[in-house]
RNA sequence: GACUCGGUAGCUCAGCUGGAUAGAGCUACAGCCUUCUAAGCUGUAGGUCAUUGGUUCGAAUCCAAUCCGGGUCACCA
């Protein structure tokens, strides 16, 4: 925090600063701002913010009470624009902020569309997310990944970073070959066009068909007296898939042709899904192009003696000193393993984009992998190494437990999105508030609400934690949900539309407020809540946690709704009050809009 | 087994750089639409913060052990 520009400092930061100064002035002791604990005051006590004094009691050899009195006196006397009163209860120094401070705050920010956002800081961050396999369509787990990736990118942008969004498509490997084999065997030349299916679902079906056929062959083999292990190896369809992978790596023309055709189908399907959920990428990497990367780095690693070779000529790194294992980086046959291409890709990204940080949005089952990846890159001395950050997120489970493709409990992304949009249509029609909307407007509204509900549901919990997706609860549009916030925004916009006269002619300038009508509790708590926005955006970025934003804007919406129910804006007690409330309303709408935008969620003008 | 993450209200989750009587939403119950959108607001009910011990002025938060659950420990990705 730069103490030079007081105007841009949060209230809490200012309190810390003046408290540190006060302690220095009173007791000739240097105190770091960060050492001072400031909380919001509990509602049952008088005051807005509380300085916790216990930490200094011992050092200053004062009783909490005496210290509180002295500090309080000094603070209020020396900061008349910020503080108006104090009281001390036990070791807590409760401070009251002046009304004029809050009036000034709303006055200077209500018309600022960038409120909460930081200026560009000339640092670049790459965010890799989504990273699908091309053998099946996206599911609920991918949605969490996509929403997180998009949101963290937006949050970092709001903190001034230059963002490059990337996607690595896993378009090669045995799983793709399985779909290809099954298509050859069972499709009779069918295509997405001929069947009217979305390409990714079409290909995914053949992946399922492969597994069905494979299972059947295993059963037959076992019935003929073969052991299970042997049957799994011997099943003809599996052998065919493995052969196809070899042919693919050899570049056999007909295999390449089929591979390209089927991937094209899948990409068409993915693009539809990405469009509907709002995912986009500045750069897409394909594993078929990157899987050979990193080979030269293995050589370099051997030269630098970061890696070592075993008798069978396979290449390893010893990470036991770092509490991990030995890890292979090149097979004895000279082919590279997964982590090798990741090292290579990290280097490639660095060359291409030269980012200060590289965030990988990947599930927590790969925690170990990314720990290893970062370590190896560091030991190799790659310039990108220290910037590697694994944004690890927990699995999405159903109330019945984990999603299992074998049991058909996987929630398909397209289905889910469609269902959410459907439900938002039903609810909207039931309420009948937008009967004058055109068809296009209606469709766009259903989309905004349906996706808003879904995205908010998946983003409102800490990414690191696994979460339960309850279909019934997630489609609830009340309480801690996206639609609740969208609704609050629409409400505010409705008021602003109705009071356009005031909005345009007075521009809401409130220069003073009469002493007869100080800030009412709900007015003040709304201002206090709004003032937190820049701090929250900063925290969400440093902790890579969009849920911080979700929880915060829910709070803003709740606080606004209480304020709105209690106080009339159009028929306020005085002109000053009316303008103040208009300012608070406009700033609330602004914060809700920006906050939702950071989550990738739109807010309607009406709903 | 080793490593790792978690266990907070009936359910889903906040709170965890130690601070006042642990908070939301959902559910249940009771109220509030002649006044700016009731997808709203207000209230009631709901807790041994997994257990035990420790650290200290103070522990849901830090430490240790135990119990329970997830993940990882592939020449898969």
XYZ file of C-alpha atoms (C1' of nucleotides) in Angstrom:
684
model
C 0.000 0.000 0.000
C 1.384 3.382 -0.988
C 0.872 5.817 1.861
C 1.445 8.758 -0.448
C -2.036 8.918 -1.885
C -4.444 9.034 1.000
C -7.400 9.445 -1.288
C -6.943 5.997 -2.744
C -6.269 4.285 0.520
C -8.927 2.139 2.085
C -10.401 3.310 5.357
C -8.812 0.403 7.136
C -5.404 1.224 5.691
C -5.831 4.834 6.776
C -6.777 3.812 10.283
C -3.725 1.585 10.481
C -1.537 4.388 9.274
C -2.804 7.042 11.648
C -2.761 4.588 14.535
C 0.850 3.690 13.866
C 1.703 7.370 13.717
C -0.172 8.011 16.938
C 1.711 5.283 18.750
C 4.988 6.679 17.502
C 4.025 10.189 18.536
C 2.751 9.196 21.967
C 5.253 6.536 22.978
C 8.219 7.038 20.649
C 7.983 3.505 19.319
C 8.078 2.549 15.673
C 5.160 0.370 14.653
C 4.563 -1.129 11.258
C 1.101 -0.452 9.831
C 0.723 -4.142 9.143
C 1.108 -4.963 12.830
C -2.099 -3.151 13.669
C -5.263 -5.193 13.646
C -8.374 -3.349 12.528
C -11.786 -5.019 12.408
C -15.237 -3.789 11.671
C -16.978 -3.046 14.930
C -19.515 -5.586 16.102
C -23.028 -4.196 15.704
C -23.727 -4.271 19.423
C -21.030 -1.680 20.079
C -20.822 1.979 19.204
C -18.422 2.676 16.355
C -17.483 1.624 12.822
C -13.987 0.154 13.086
C -12.111 -1.343 15.963
C -8.418 -1.326 16.731
C -7.413 -4.343 18.797
C -5.018 -3.152 21.452
C -3.869 -6.296 23.229
C -0.843 -6.696 21.000
C 0.651 -3.422 22.263
C -0.340 -3.593 25.873
C 2.687 -5.573 26.949
C 5.164 -3.668 24.830
C 3.928 -0.270 26.034
C 3.396 -1.378 29.612
C -0.008 0.247 29.800
C -3.367 -1.069 30.770
C -5.640 -1.672 27.778
C -7.969 0.974 29.106
C -5.352 3.686 29.530
C -3.818 2.896 26.168
C -7.238 3.043 24.513
C -8.056 6.402 26.092
C -4.768 7.971 25.140
C -4.795 6.596 21.632
C -8.450 7.492 21.133
C -7.938 11.057 22.307
C -4.951 11.516 20.102
C -6.525 9.909 17.037
C -9.744 11.882 17.170
C -7.923 15.146 17.870
C -5.466 14.712 15.031
C -7.696 13.248 12.335
C -10.828 15.376 12.353
C -11.842 14.582 8.775
C -11.622 10.852 9.354
C -12.627 10.232 12.962
C -15.335 11.747 15.069
C -15.520 9.686 18.261
C -14.145 6.700 20.095
C -14.880 4.433 23.003
C -12.848 1.770 24.717
C -14.232 -1.538 25.852
C -11.746 -3.947 27.349
C -8.879 -3.996 24.876
C -10.908 -2.760 21.964
C -10.712 0.790 20.703
C -13.883 1.477 18.751
C -13.629 4.354 16.288
C -16.442 6.206 14.597
C -15.825 7.542 11.122
C -17.174 10.979 10.279
C -20.250 11.245 8.097
C -18.372 13.654 5.896
C -15.860 10.947 5.124
C -18.576 8.683 3.728
C -20.285 11.531 1.911
C -17.011 12.395 0.326
C -16.463 8.773 -0.567
C -19.778 8.387 -2.388
C -19.422 11.801 -3.960
C -16.094 10.997 -5.527
C -16.890 7.470 -6.650
C -20.533 7.174 -7.602
C -19.875 8.177 -11.191
C -16.657 6.227 -11.565
C -17.156 3.246 -13.828
C -13.733 1.947 -12.922
C -14.332 2.027 -9.207
C -12.478 -0.895 -7.669
C -10.114 -1.478 -10.538
C -6.402 -0.771 -10.443
C -4.284 0.972 -13.066
C -2.194 -1.161 -15.449
C 0.957 -2.441 -13.772
C 2.793 -3.620 -16.899
C 3.010 -7.180 -15.673
C 1.829 -10.111 -17.732
C 0.133 -13.248 -16.501
C -0.771 -16.313 -18.513
C -3.822 -18.272 -17.499
C -4.153 -21.759 -18.895
C -7.543 -23.283 -18.372
C -10.190 -25.595 -19.821
C -7.726 -28.026 -21.408
C -10.172 -30.598 -22.752
C -9.606 -34.069 -24.147
C -11.012 -34.487 -27.607
C -12.626 -37.844 -26.980
C -15.630 -36.642 -25.043
C -17.756 -33.585 -24.412
C -17.320 -31.180 -21.524
C -18.940 -31.999 -18.199
C -19.683 -30.297 -14.908
C -16.066 -30.528 -13.750
C -14.925 -28.704 -16.873
C -17.440 -25.996 -16.133
C -15.850 -25.278 -12.787
C -12.495 -25.161 -14.521
C -13.696 -22.842 -17.291
C -15.511 -20.473 -14.973
C -12.550 -20.320 -12.614
C -10.076 -19.695 -15.402
C -12.141 -16.983 -16.969
C -12.861 -15.314 -13.646
C -9.310 -15.333 -12.352
C -8.229 -13.773 -15.641
C -10.804 -10.997 -15.206
C -9.839 -10.453 -11.591
C -6.188 -10.133 -12.525
C -7.080 -7.720 -15.310
C -8.941 -5.620 -12.773
C -5.741 -5.538 -10.749
C -3.851 -4.124 -13.679
C -2.280 -7.235 -15.163
C -1.987 -7.929 -18.830
C -3.585 -11.320 -19.397
C -2.973 -14.030 -21.960
C -5.528 -16.823 -21.834
C -4.425 -20.155 -23.180
C -5.835 -23.596 -23.641
C -3.965 -26.820 -24.222
C -6.073 -29.275 -26.153
C -5.286 -32.887 -25.527
C -5.920 -34.063 -29.044
C -3.734 -37.131 -29.210
C -3.220 -40.356 -27.339
C -4.836 -43.669 -26.717
C -8.191 -42.215 -25.688
C -8.634 -40.514 -29.057
C -7.714 -43.738 -30.828
C -10.422 -45.561 -28.918
C -13.076 -43.253 -30.339
C -11.542 -43.617 -33.778
C -11.526 -47.415 -33.693
C -15.099 -47.540 -32.473
C -16.167 -45.191 -35.227
C -14.499 -47.394 -37.841
C -16.168 -50.474 -36.430
C -19.647 -49.242 -35.650
C -20.458 -46.008 -37.430
C -21.118 -47.150 -40.986
C -19.864 -43.773 -42.104
C -22.191 -41.790 -39.877
C -21.221 -38.165 -39.189
C -22.487 -35.427 -36.904
C -24.250 -33.962 -39.924
C -25.915 -37.220 -40.902
C -27.120 -37.815 -37.354
C -27.831 -34.228 -36.444
C -25.595 -34.497 -33.408
C -23.201 -32.032 -31.869
C -19.708 -33.130 -32.888
C -18.214 -33.582 -29.424
C -21.158 -35.657 -28.270
C -21.011 -37.670 -31.452
C -17.359 -38.576 -30.916
C -17.944 -39.094 -27.219
C -20.575 -41.694 -28.012
C -18.019 -43.735 -29.902
C -15.700 -43.545 -26.944
C -18.502 -45.063 -24.886
C -19.141 -47.649 -27.600
C -15.484 -48.596 -27.492
C -15.649 -49.263 -23.788
C -18.845 -51.276 -24.140
C -17.311 -53.436 -26.852
C -14.120 -53.758 -24.879
C -15.988 -54.941 -21.818
C -17.864 -57.490 -23.890
C -14.669 -58.868 -25.395
C -13.110 -59.183 -21.965
C -16.112 -61.110 -20.699
C -15.971 -63.442 -23.668
C -12.283 -64.039 -23.180
C -12.735 -64.731 -19.505
C -15.534 -67.149 -20.352
C -13.140 -68.983 -22.641
C -10.768 -69.490 -19.747
C -8.397 -66.513 -19.958
C -7.480 -64.615 -16.789
C -8.865 -61.145 -16.338
C -5.521 -59.411 -16.663
C -4.709 -61.316 -19.784
C -8.158 -60.667 -21.240
C -7.707 -56.937 -20.739
C -4.477 -57.094 -22.694
C -5.658 -59.469 -25.392
C -8.998 -57.929 -26.266
C -8.809 -57.333 -30.021
C -10.399 -53.897 -29.904
C -7.815 -52.697 -27.397
C -5.040 -54.077 -29.534
C -6.501 -52.265 -32.498
C -6.519 -48.980 -30.545
C -2.926 -49.457 -29.505
C -1.921 -50.224 -33.069
C -3.724 -47.104 -34.169
C -1.714 -45.004 -31.743
C 1.478 -46.436 -33.215
C 0.190 -45.703 -36.703
C -0.710 -42.198 -35.658
C 2.770 -41.558 -34.338
C 4.149 -42.933 -37.587
C 1.916 -40.512 -39.446
C 0.028 -43.144 -41.412
C -2.098 -41.156 -43.878
C -5.511 -42.814 -43.402
C -5.176 -42.687 -39.632
C -4.144 -39.044 -39.752
C -7.063 -38.328 -42.005
C -9.588 -39.950 -39.687
C -7.985 -38.308 -36.665
C -8.234 -34.913 -38.283
C -11.823 -35.457 -39.344
C -12.987 -36.563 -35.925
C -11.113 -33.795 -34.142
C -12.713 -31.280 -36.475
C -16.103 -32.560 -35.379
C -15.119 -32.244 -31.755
C -13.800 -28.711 -32.151
C -17.025 -27.616 -33.759
C -18.855 -28.967 -30.735
C -16.436 -27.405 -28.251
C -16.720 -24.046 -29.949
C -20.466 -24.117 -29.545
C -20.075 -24.876 -25.857
C -17.345 -22.299 -25.339
C -19.493 -19.698 -27.037
C -22.462 -20.489 -24.860
C -20.519 -20.361 -21.596
C -18.305 -17.450 -22.626
C -14.903 -19.095 -22.600
C -12.285 -17.740 -24.953
C -8.562 -18.029 -25.469
C -5.845 -15.839 -26.880
C -3.802 -18.855 -27.828
C -4.688 -22.501 -28.197
C -1.970 -25.116 -28.018
C -2.519 -28.590 -29.389
C -0.794 -31.467 -27.779
C -0.162 -33.028 -31.158
C 2.174 -30.088 -31.720
C 3.666 -29.884 -28.251
C 4.115 -33.486 -27.193
C 7.627 -33.608 -28.586
C 8.688 -30.421 -26.832
C 11.150 -30.609 -24.018
C 13.445 -33.185 -25.552
C 16.306 -30.737 -25.908
C 15.727 -29.689 -22.322
C 16.376 -33.257 -21.254
C 19.749 -33.063 -22.956
C 20.467 -29.738 -21.296
C 19.414 -31.175 -17.964
C 21.838 -34.050 -18.402
C 24.651 -31.637 -19.217
C 23.839 -29.520 -16.187
C 23.628 -32.722 -14.148
C 20.140 -31.837 -13.049
C 19.097 -35.174 -14.557
C 20.887 -38.500 -14.458
C 20.793 -41.586 -16.604
C 20.148 -45.109 -15.406
C 21.773 -48.243 -16.831
C 18.825 -48.826 -19.127
C 19.477 -45.279 -20.440
C 16.227 -43.854 -19.121
C 16.610 -40.331 -17.735
C 15.519 -39.294 -14.242
C 15.581 -36.481 -11.762
C 16.176 -37.081 -8.093
C 13.809 -34.991 -6.018
C 14.216 -36.875 -2.770
C 16.090 -33.937 -1.256
C 12.925 -31.896 -1.803
C 10.805 -34.500 -0.100
C 9.560 -35.997 -3.353
C 10.565 -39.057 -5.346
C 12.700 -39.833 -8.313
C 10.833 -38.887 -11.412
C 11.389 -40.156 -14.932
C 11.671 -37.541 -17.686
C 12.625 -39.756 -20.633
C 11.861 -43.391 -21.251
C 14.551 -45.899 -22.117
C 13.248 -45.976 -25.692
C 13.918 -42.257 -25.936
C 10.281 -41.159 -25.947
C 9.234 -38.440 -23.582
C 6.660 -38.600 -20.833
C 3.914 -36.187 -19.940
C 5.971 -34.001 -17.686
C 8.659 -33.568 -20.314
C 6.307 -31.914 -22.737
C 4.979 -29.731 -19.924
C 8.482 -28.517 -19.247
C 8.902 -27.898 -22.947
C 5.605 -26.095 -23.190
C 6.484 -23.917 -20.210
C 9.631 -22.881 -22.041
C 7.713 -22.317 -25.262
C 5.161 -20.126 -23.520
C 7.957 -18.141 -21.958
C 9.554 -17.540 -25.342
C 6.275 -16.583 -26.925
C 4.717 -14.398 -24.246
C 7.368 -13.718 -21.623
C 4.883 -13.652 -18.780
C 5.769 -12.852 -15.183
C 3.447 -15.506 -13.916
C 1.887 -18.570 -15.479
C -1.248 -19.909 -13.864
C -2.452 -23.431 -14.570
C -6.081 -24.024 -13.710
C -6.026 -27.760 -13.136
C -7.777 -30.105 -10.705
C -6.203 -30.960 -7.384
C -5.493 -34.544 -8.397
C -2.498 -33.078 -10.170
C -1.026 -31.252 -7.182
C 1.965 -33.555 -7.112
C 2.548 -33.193 -10.834
C 2.726 -29.430 -10.660
C 4.952 -29.460 -7.638
C 7.339 -31.616 -9.649
C 6.963 -29.497 -12.764
C 7.858 -26.294 -10.963
C 10.789 -27.888 -9.185
C 12.246 -29.322 -12.366
C 11.865 -26.022 -14.194
C 13.574 -24.262 -11.311
C 16.437 -26.723 -11.277
C 16.825 -26.356 -15.013
C 17.005 -22.628 -14.448
C 14.176 -21.812 -16.811
C 13.282 -18.123 -16.548
C 9.596 -19.033 -16.303
C 10.067 -21.391 -13.365
C 9.307 -19.181 -10.387
C 6.193 -17.862 -12.048
C 4.542 -21.253 -12.318
C 1.440 -21.358 -10.193
C -0.973 -24.246 -10.010
C -4.461 -22.942 -9.363
C -5.690 -26.180 -7.914
C -9.387 -26.727 -7.536
C -11.401 -29.451 -5.907
C -13.631 -31.946 -7.546
C -17.305 -31.298 -8.126
C -19.366 -34.062 -6.582
C -23.030 -34.880 -6.676
C -25.141 -35.409 -3.570
C -24.917 -39.100 -4.425
C -21.123 -38.965 -4.551
C -18.642 -38.665 -7.338
C -19.576 -38.463 -10.962
C -18.790 -41.727 -12.649
C -18.949 -42.131 -16.377
C -19.365 -45.881 -15.958
C -22.499 -45.342 -13.943
C -23.749 -42.659 -16.246
C -23.833 -40.043 -13.505
C -21.679 -37.535 -15.356
C -23.466 -34.230 -15.700
C -23.013 -33.000 -19.251
C -22.102 -29.339 -19.620
C -24.404 -28.612 -22.560
C -27.355 -30.348 -20.913
C -26.843 -28.469 -17.712
C -26.547 -25.077 -19.394
C -29.675 -25.766 -21.423
C -31.562 -26.806 -18.313
C -30.537 -23.704 -16.412
C -31.673 -21.486 -19.273
C -34.900 -23.392 -19.430
C -35.626 -22.916 -15.767
C -34.831 -19.234 -15.936
C -37.390 -18.970 -18.714
C -40.014 -20.729 -16.596
C -39.368 -18.513 -13.588
C -39.357 -15.374 -15.686
C -42.656 -16.300 -17.282
C -44.208 -17.096 -13.911
C -43.283 -13.674 -12.594
C -44.376 -11.957 -15.796
C -42.388 -8.763 -15.312
C -40.958 -8.453 -18.800
C -43.940 -9.180 -21.003
C -43.038 -6.294 -23.277
C -39.646 -7.784 -24.165
C -38.966 -8.787 -27.744
C -38.111 -12.378 -28.468
C -34.430 -11.619 -28.745
C -34.472 -9.700 -25.501
C -36.189 -12.596 -23.771
C -33.713 -15.160 -25.054
C -30.821 -13.000 -23.984
C -32.369 -12.530 -20.548
C -32.942 -16.273 -20.024
C -29.366 -16.831 -21.030
C -28.033 -14.213 -18.655
C -30.029 -15.524 -15.726
C -29.503 -19.226 -16.384
C -25.776 -18.947 -16.856
C -25.557 -16.441 -14.047
C -27.101 -18.935 -11.660
C -24.770 -21.693 -12.786
C -21.581 -19.672 -12.785
C -22.326 -18.094 -9.447
C -23.072 -21.463 -7.916
C -19.740 -22.894 -9.053
C -17.705 -19.802 -8.210
C -19.148 -18.965 -4.824
C -17.082 -21.568 -2.984
C -13.356 -21.586 -2.369
C -11.731 -23.137 -5.473
C -9.392 -25.251 -3.385
C -12.238 -27.109 -1.776
C -14.221 -29.865 -3.337
C -17.860 -28.992 -3.637
C -21.201 -30.665 -3.886
C -23.397 -29.825 -6.818
C -26.966 -30.296 -5.802
C -29.099 -29.926 -8.929
C -32.081 -28.730 -6.933
C -30.228 -26.201 -4.873
C -28.158 -24.895 -7.738
C -31.233 -23.947 -9.687
C -32.626 -22.011 -6.778
C -32.846 -18.338 -7.672
C -33.205 -17.033 -4.129
C -30.673 -16.128 -1.488
C -26.968 -16.567 -2.137
C -27.345 -16.921 -5.905
C -26.527 -15.152 -9.126
C -30.123 -14.221 -9.962
C -30.538 -12.565 -6.559
C -27.689 -10.236 -7.405
C -28.922 -9.706 -10.942
C -32.335 -8.887 -9.560
C -30.905 -6.359 -7.154
C -29.068 -4.712 -10.025
C -32.228 -4.579 -12.133
C -34.104 -3.018 -9.239
C -31.556 -0.274 -8.875
C -31.536 0.407 -12.579
C -35.293 0.699 -12.480
C -35.043 3.446 -9.879
C -32.344 5.264 -11.793
C -34.476 5.151 -14.936
C -37.452 6.577 -13.104
C -35.396 9.371 -11.666
C -33.589 10.284 -14.813
C -34.390 13.946 -14.261
C -32.432 14.049 -11.031
C -29.739 11.862 -12.452
C -28.989 14.052 -15.416
C -29.697 17.527 -14.071
C -28.150 17.366 -10.635
C -25.530 14.801 -11.409
C -26.026 13.775 -7.816
C -23.603 16.323 -6.423
C -24.011 16.374 -2.676
C -21.772 19.004 -1.209
C -22.995 19.025 2.338
C -25.523 17.456 4.547
C -27.472 19.266 7.220
C -26.659 18.417 10.773
C -30.274 17.488 11.447
C -30.011 14.460 9.248
C -26.838 12.519 9.844
C -26.184 9.301 7.976
C -28.715 6.675 8.922
C -27.400 3.248 9.916
C -28.378 1.553 6.661
C -27.000 4.387 4.564
C -23.766 4.163 6.423
C -23.441 0.407 6.315
C -24.058 0.483 2.576
C -21.286 3.043 2.157
C -18.987 1.010 4.393
C -19.674 -2.113 2.361
C -19.143 -0.396 -0.974
C -15.873 1.088 0.185
C -14.460 -2.432 0.575
C -14.689 -3.234 -3.113
C -11.124 -2.329 -4.193
C -9.717 -4.244 -1.236
C -11.790 -7.297 -2.121
C -10.653 -7.246 -5.741
C -7.078 -7.147 -4.530
C -7.570 -10.034 -2.134
C -9.302 -12.129 -4.762
C -6.256 -11.703 -6.984
C -3.573 -12.439 -4.418
C -5.469 -15.476 -3.225
C -6.581 -16.520 -6.691
C -10.057 -16.841 -5.308
C -13.161 -15.589 -7.154
C -15.374 -16.719 -4.277
C -14.136 -13.673 -2.381
C -15.826 -11.512 -5.005
C -18.975 -13.633 -5.050
C -19.408 -13.464 -1.294
C -18.700 -9.766 -1.299
C -21.191 -8.773 -3.974
C -23.809 -10.925 -2.295
C -23.183 -8.807 0.756
C -23.536 -5.617 -1.235
C -26.831 -6.818 -2.697
C -28.157 -7.858 0.689
C -27.158 -4.567 2.264
C -28.688 -2.636 -0.578
C -31.978 -4.522 -0.353
C -32.270 -3.785 3.354
C -31.494 -0.149 2.696
C -33.981 -0.074 -0.166
C -36.785 -1.596 1.878
C -36.226 0.787 4.745
C -35.630 4.094 2.959
C -37.439 5.688 0.089
C -35.218 7.196 -2.523
C -37.717 9.074 -4.684
C -39.568 10.371 -1.621
C -36.607 10.949 0.621
C -36.947 13.249 3.625
C -34.865 15.944 1.977
C -33.227 16.805 -1.299
C -29.803 16.016 0.148
C -31.000 12.607 1.274
C -32.487 11.917 -2.103
C -29.247 12.726 -3.858
C -27.167 10.809 -1.369
C -29.357 7.745 -1.808
C -29.197 8.077 -5.549
C -25.439 8.122 -5.315
C -25.399 5.097 -3.067
C -27.765 3.323 -5.439
C -25.777 4.097 -8.529
C -22.544 3.064 -6.870
C -24.178 -0.157 -5.656
C -25.319 -0.967 -9.187
C -21.853 -0.205 -10.434
C -20.188 -2.476 -7.901
C -22.647 -5.289 -8.562
C -22.079 -4.996 -12.281
C -18.297 -4.914 -12.064
C -18.236 -7.661 -9.460
C -20.441 -9.935 -11.542
C -18.392 -9.159 -14.605
C -15.336 -10.402 -12.707
C -17.190 -13.688 -12.369
C -18.102 -13.732 -16.033
C -21.742 -12.995 -15.281
C -23.862 -10.336 -16.918
C -26.452 -8.205 -15.150
C -29.733 -7.260 -16.824
C -31.298 -3.807 -16.802
C -34.657 -5.414 -16.138
C -35.796 -8.862 -15.108
C 1.522 -47.729 4.303
C 3.899 -42.667 2.982
C 2.713 -37.825 1.620
C -1.196 -34.290 1.190
C -5.934 -31.661 1.687
C -10.233 -31.451 4.450
C -14.095 -32.317 8.992
C -18.068 -25.498 11.418
C -26.315 -25.461 12.108
C -30.621 -30.845 9.231
C -28.231 -29.425 3.982
C -24.644 -26.172 1.107
C -20.933 -22.958 2.540
C -18.287 -18.265 5.029
C -15.061 -17.176 9.028
C -8.713 -19.714 9.767
C -1.826 -13.718 9.193
C -5.171 -15.960 17.020
C -9.459 -11.055 19.328
C -15.642 -9.080 21.835
C -21.709 -13.392 22.480
C -19.044 -18.386 15.698
C -22.056 -16.034 10.537
C -24.816 -16.482 5.633
C -28.065 -19.054 2.217
C -31.427 -23.191 1.826
C -35.087 -25.877 4.775
C -39.076 -25.059 8.879
C -42.210 -21.599 11.351
C -44.332 -16.337 11.966
C -44.964 -11.592 9.745
C -44.494 -7.548 5.524
C -46.850 -5.760 -1.351
C -52.802 1.270 -2.013
C -45.815 3.788 -1.925
C -39.052 3.374 -6.109
C -39.484 -4.568 -9.258
C -41.894 -9.525 -3.118
C -36.303 -13.369 -7.844
C -37.327 -8.818 -2.043
C -37.483 -7.475 3.433
C -38.095 -8.552 8.938
C -38.247 -12.057 12.887
C -38.008 -17.138 15.355
C -35.792 -21.852 15.524
C -31.327 -24.454 14.588
C -23.855 -25.273 17.157
C -19.716 -29.955 22.187
C -16.540 -25.478 15.342
C -14.642 -34.290 14.533
C -12.137 -35.898 19.467
C -8.322 -35.210 23.187
C -4.338 -32.601 24.955
C -0.959 -28.308 24.485
C 0.715 -23.034 23.540
C -1.572 -17.785 26.149
C -4.448 -12.493 28.608
C -7.526 -14.864 24.635
C -8.116 -20.758 20.111
C -13.089 -22.564 15.091
C -8.238 -20.260 13.793
C -1.555 -22.128 15.933
C 0.959 -27.094 17.614
C 0.663 -32.558 18.707
C -1.925 -37.072 18.784
C -6.274 -39.814 17.497
C -10.781 -40.820 14.546
C -13.341 -40.134 9.842
C -13.351 -38.690 4.500
C -10.966 -37.068 -0.342
C -6.550 -36.935 -3.422
C -1.640 -38.529 -4.858
C 2.226 -42.010 -4.502
C 2.257 -44.803 -13.341
C 7.948 -45.383 -18.083
C -1.277 -42.382 -17.816
C -2.623 -37.579 -18.858
